[in-house]
Amino acid sequence: MRVLDRHVSGFNEGVRTGDWSAMLEQLADDAELEFVGIPVGPFAGKDAIAEAYRAQPPDDELVVLGRLGESSVVYAWLREPARAAGELHLTVEDGRVQRIRVLYEQFS
């Protein structure tokens, strides 16, 4: 399974269960999380990202609508699976997620 597929699977598991460990275990210790188009973050470091997800957990699962490359997708929310909600871009180094960039603005 690709890193991107594991990330989406871990994210969705976290939404369903509140346990973000499957997603977080893939992150480098100095990973970064950036949201573009919403006033949240950025978050630097695996611990800061973990705290952000615990403090403000997403309330819906991701559905991949299409791939933009090995580490990028267009996604929708499960409650509106036919409507693109944004793009998810991962930077992967040595099999670990180094950077997560979530774009909202072009779909708002």
CSV table of C-alpha atoms in Angstrom, one decimal:
chain,number,residue,atom,x,y,z
A,1,MET,CA,0.0,0.0,0.0
A,2,ARG,CA,1.3,3.5,-0.9
A,3,VAL,CA,2.1,6.0,1.8
A,4,LEU,CA,-0.8,8.2,0.5
A,5,ASP,CA,-3.3,5.3,0.7
A,6,ARG,CA,-2.1,4.5,4.3
A,7,HIS,CA,-2.4,8.2,5.2
A,8,VAL,CA,-6.0,8.4,3.9
A,9,SER,CA,-6.9,5.1,5.6
A,10,GLY,CA,-5.4,6.2,8.9
A,11,PHE,CA,-7.2,9.6,8.7
A,12,ASN,CA,-10.5,7.8,8.1
A,13,GLU,CA,-9.9,5.4,10.9
A,14,GLY,CA,-9.2,8.4,13.2
A,15,VAL,CA,-12.5,10.0,12.2
A,16,ARG,CA,-14.4,6.8,12.9
A,17,THR,CA,-12.7,5.9,16.2
A,18,GLY,CA,-11.0,9.0,17.5
A,19,ASP,CA,-7.6,7.1,17.5
A,20,TRP,CA,-5.2,8.9,15.2
A,21,SER,CA,-2.3,6.5,15.7
A,22,ALA,CA,-2.5,4.8,12.3
A,23,MET,CA,-2.1,8.2,10.6
A,24,LEU,CA,0.4,9.6,13.1
A,25,GLU,CA,2.7,6.6,13.0
A,26,GLN,CA,3.5,7.5,9.3
A,27,LEU,CA,4.7,11.0,10.1
A,28,ALA,CA,8.4,12.0,10.5
A,29,ASP,CA,9.0,13.6,14.0
A,30,ASP,CA,9.5,17.0,12.4
A,31,ALA,CA,6.5,16.7,10.0
A,32,GLU,CA,4.6,19.8,9.0
A,33,LEU,CA,0.9,20.3,8.4
A,34,GLU,CA,-0.5,23.2,6.5
A,35,PHE,CA,-4.1,24.1,5.6
A,36,VAL,CA,-4.6,26.6,2.7
A,37,GLY,CA,-8.0,28.3,2.5
A,38,ILE,CA,-9.0,27.9,6.2
A,39,PRO,CA,-7.7,29.7,9.2
A,40,VAL,CA,-6.1,26.8,11.0
A,41,GLY,CA,-2.4,26.0,11.6
A,42,PRO,CA,0.3,25.6,10.4
A,43,PHE,CA,1.5,22.9,12.7
A,44,ALA,CA,5.2,21.9,13.1
A,45,GLY,CA,6.2,18.5,14.5
A,46,LYS,CA,4.4,15.2,15.0
A,47,ASP,CA,3.4,16.1,18.5
A,48,ALA,CA,1.8,19.4,17.4
A,49,ILE,CA,-0.1,17.6,14.6
A,50,ALA,CA,-1.3,15.0,17.0
A,51,GLU,CA,-2.6,17.6,19.4
A,52,ALA,CA,-4.3,19.5,16.6
A,53,TYR,CA,-6.3,16.4,15.6
A,54,ARG,CA,-7.1,15.6,19.3
A,55,ALA,CA,-8.2,19.2,20.0
A,56,GLN,CA,-10.2,19.7,16.8
A,57,PRO,CA,-11.0,16.3,15.2
A,58,PRO,CA,-12.4,16.3,11.7
A,59,ASP,CA,-16.0,15.1,11.6
A,60,ASP,CA,-16.1,13.3,8.2
A,61,GLU,CA,-14.1,10.8,6.2
A,62,LEU,CA,-12.2,11.5,3.0
A,63,VAL,CA,-13.2,9.9,-0.3
A,64,VAL,CA,-10.5,10.0,-3.0
A,65,LEU,CA,-11.9,11.3,-6.3
A,66,GLY,CA,-8.8,11.2,-8.3
A,67,ARG,CA,-5.0,11.0,-8.1
A,68,LEU,CA,-2.8,13.9,-9.1
A,69,GLY,CA,0.4,11.9,-8.7
A,70,GLU,CA,2.0,9.4,-6.4
A,71,SER,CA,1.4,11.6,-3.3
A,72,SER,CA,-1.5,13.9,-4.2
A,73,VAL,CA,-5.2,13.5,-4.6
A,74,VAL,CA,-8.4,15.4,-5.1
A,75,TYR,CA,-10.8,14.5,-2.3
A,76,ALA,CA,-14.4,14.8,-1.2
A,77,TRP,CA,-16.1,14.3,2.1
A,78,LEU,CA,-18.0,11.1,2.6
A,79,ARG,CA,-21.2,13.1,3.3
A,80,GLU,CA,-20.9,14.7,-0.2
A,81,PRO,CA,-18.9,12.1,-2.2
A,82,ALA,CA,-19.7,13.7,-5.6
A,83,ARG,CA,-18.4,17.2,-4.7
A,84,ALA,CA,-14.7,17.9,-4.7
A,85,ALA,CA,-13.7,19.5,-1.4
A,86,GLY,CA,-10.0,20.0,-2.0
A,87,GLU,CA,-6.6,18.6,-2.7
A,88,LEU,CA,-4.3,16.7,-0.4
A,89,HIS,CA,-0.5,16.8,-1.1
A,90,LEU,CA,2.0,14.8,0.9
A,91,THR,CA,5.8,15.2,0.8
A,92,VAL,CA,7.3,11.8,1.5
A,93,GLU,CA,11.0,11.3,2.4
A,94,ASP,CA,12.5,7.9,3.4
A,95,GLY,CA,9.0,6.3,3.6
A,96,ARG,CA,7.8,8.9,6.1
A,97,VAL,CA,5.3,11.8,5.6
A,98,GLN,CA,7.4,15.0,6.0
A,99,ARG,CA,4.7,17.5,4.9
A,100,ILE,CA,1.0,17.5,4.6
A,101,ARG,CA,-0.6,20.3,2.6
A,102,VAL,CA,-4.4,20.5,2.4
A,103,LEU,CA,-5.9,22.9,-0.1
A,104,TYR,CA,-9.4,24.2,0.2
A,105,GLU,CA,-9.5,27.5,-1.5
A,106,GLN,CA,-10.0,26.5,-5.2
A,107,PHE,CA,-13.0,24.4,-4.3
A,108,SER,CA,-14.8,26.9,-2.0
